[in-house]
Amino acid sequence: MKTDVSEALFERAVKVMPGGVNSPVRAFGAVGGSPRFIKKAKGQYIYDEDGNRYIDYIGSWGPMILGHCDSRVHEAVIRQAENGLSYGAATALEVEMAELICEIVPCVEMIRMVNSGTEAVMSAIRAARGFTGRDKVIKFEGCYHGHADAMLVKAGSGVMTSGVPDSSGVPEGCAKDTLTAVYNDAGSVRALFCKNPDSIACVIVEPVAANMGVVVPEEGFLSELRQLCDEYGALLIFDEVITGFRLALGGAAEYFGVTPDLVTYGKIIGGGMPVGAYGGRRDIMSVVSPVGKVYQAGTLSGNPIAMRAGITQLRILREDRGIYGRIGALGERLRSGLKKAVEAAGLPYRVTGIGSLSCLYFTDAEVCDYESAKSSDTGRFAAYFRHMLDHGSYIGPSQFEALFVSAAHTDEDIDKTVKDAEEYFGA
Ligand SMILES: *Cc1c(COP(=O)(O)O)cnc(C)c1O
């Protein structure tokens, strides 16, 4: 596989951007080699600057649930762009977007659009603190909620990949109110509540942890969080930046039948444009400025192009009710194929996942939390990753990222990827 153009670009990139990238995992630091520079994407494929084609299992880390460059979303965006790119004023599109999300997700009675998942989480936590008049926040080890200061404690995703447990540059004061619990261990949450019965504003959780690989919640875990929050007067926040409109149309709240007080979104709701949102109960959202005293604003928030892309994608997802069954079946095909490949090779590796989200861990431990996810042999992952990349399957360049399948993938794509894995494992 020819990679000269990507390599030359990376040489230039590292001179002018930290690590040559605008987001750390893209630098391939955990897997070695130089990153492939992507020129274009269509359907289930991405193409690099050297002209190589890959089956894409990243999907821009989640937004591209319909596959890349879906003609309906693409055309809607082009038409919208003809009316200008941004006004910084109220638009009909924002009303449509808010109504659409409130209609799809019953626990969202009001919503505020922002520009990223990071902003959504940061703002939701501020609203939770403003509403409850409390300061402390419980998060889970290995869950990633964007890069706001208070959330960079035992965080997943790139933070985990880089091997830095906590970021430098975060003042002690910013993180002192962040308490961490163990994923899938409601007892660890109860212990924190017992110690701090009157000072916890909220519990924030990825209802499926998809930033330490993919860790699925055990039966009853999420409903126990709901009960604990009710018992201690704290708010439950589902960070659905990945799971929203992916696990089911109504996200994890619908899938697991547990109702959070606030939800954060990103990724899918922008259809590939930079967007985030937070929403939930009307009484809580009413603390947000200009109605209430919790300030939060954004020059480009509710950007018309992003709204048009998001509305178009969400409508397609709402109308095509078979889509979740289809991407779920593709995910299952991938998981069972990978499982067979490692089993045939006699390796004790773990394949986890749910619906369109999957992960292969290089460990024999049952993966249920941060510690067990971290037991994966990342050196082995790196070698596997390079084989898959060189054979045309583009998976996340880190053990701790999910494999995403989209509605554009086919059984043949999955089978090709599984075959490459079988070859690698010598099955
Ligand atoms: C990606 C992600 C975020 C951060 O979103 P950005 O748009 O990258 O800021 C937050 N929470 C979860 C669960 C995510 O996966």
Coordinates of N, CA and C in Angstrom, one line a residue, residues 65-66 72 245-249 254 314-331 355-356 405-409:
I65 N -23.8 7.8 10.6 CA -24.6 6.6 10.8 C -25.3 6.1 9.5
L66 N -25.5 7.0 8.6 CA -26.0 6.7 7.3 C -24.9 6.3 6.3
R72 N -29.1 12.5 0.4 CA -30.2 13.4 0.9 C -29.6 14.5 1.8
F245 N -29.6 8.4 19.3 CA -30.1 8.1 17.9 C -29.2 7.0 17.2
R246 N -28.5 6.3 18.0 CA -27.7 5.2 17.5 C -28.1 3.8 18.0
L247 N -28.3 3.8 19.4 CA -28.7 2.5 20.0 C -30.1 2.2 19.6
A248 N -30.9 3.2 19.6 CA -32.3 3.2 19.1 C -32.6 4.6 18.7
L249 N -33.7 4.9 18.1 CA -34.0 6.3 17.7 C -34.0 7.2 19.0
E254 N -34.3 5.2 25.6 CA -35.3 4.4 25.1 C -34.9 2.9 25.2
L314 N -31.7 13.1 11.1 CA -32.6 12.6 12.1 C -34.0 12.2 11.5
R315 N -34.4 13.0 10.5 CA -35.7 12.6 9.9 C -35.6 11.3 9.1
I316 N -34.5 11.1 8.5 CA -34.2 9.8 7.8 C -34.2 8.7 8.8
L317 N -33.6 8.9 9.9 CA -33.5 7.8 11.0 C -34.9 7.6 11.5
R318 N -35.7 8.6 11.7 CA -37.1 8.5 12.2 C -38.0 7.7 11.2
E319 N -37.8 8.0 9.9 CA -38.7 7.4 8.9 C -38.3 6.0 8.6
D320 N -37.1 5.7 8.7 CA -36.6 4.3 8.3 C -36.5 3.5 9.6
R321 N -37.6 3.0 10.1 CA -37.5 2.3 11.4 C -36.7 1.0 11.3
G322 N -36.5 0.5 10.1 CA -35.8 -0.8 10.0 C -34.3 -0.6 10.2
I323 N -33.8 0.7 10.2 CA -32.4 0.9 10.2 C -31.7 0.4 11.4
Y324 N -32.3 0.5 12.6 CA -31.6 0.0 13.8 C -31.4 -1.5 13.8
G325 N -32.4 -2.2 13.2 CA -32.3 -3.6 13.1 C -31.2 -4.0 12.1
R326 N -31.1 -3.2 11.0 CA -30.0 -3.5 10.0 C -28.6 -3.3 10.5
I327 N -28.4 -2.1 11.2 CA -27.0 -1.8 11.6 C -26.7 -2.7 12.8
G328 N -27.7 -3.1 13.6 CA -27.5 -4.0 14.7 C -27.1 -5.4 14.2
A329 N -27.7 -5.8 13.1 CA -27.4 -7.1 12.5 C -25.9 -7.1 12.0
L330 N -25.6 -6.0 11.4 CA -24.2 -5.8 10.9 C -23.2 -5.9 12.0
G331 N -23.5 -5.2 13.1 CA -22.7 -5.2 14.3 C -22.5 -6.6 14.8
G355 N -25.6 -3.5 19.4 CA -26.0 -2.8 18.2 C -24.9 -2.6 17.3
S356 N -24.7 -1.3 16.8 CA -23.7 -1.0 15.8 C -22.3 -0.7 16.4
V405 N -20.4 0.6 12.8 CA -20.9 0.3 11.5 C -22.0 1.2 11.2
S406 N -22.2 1.5 9.9 CA -23.2 2.4 9.4 C -24.2 1.6 8.5
A407 N -25.3 2.3 8.1 CA -26.3 1.7 7.3 C -25.7 1.5 5.8
A408 N -24.6 2.1 5.5 CA -24.0 1.9 4.2 C -23.2 0.6 4.1
H409 N -22.8 0.1 5.3 CA -22.0 -1.2 5.2 C -22.9 -2.3 4.7

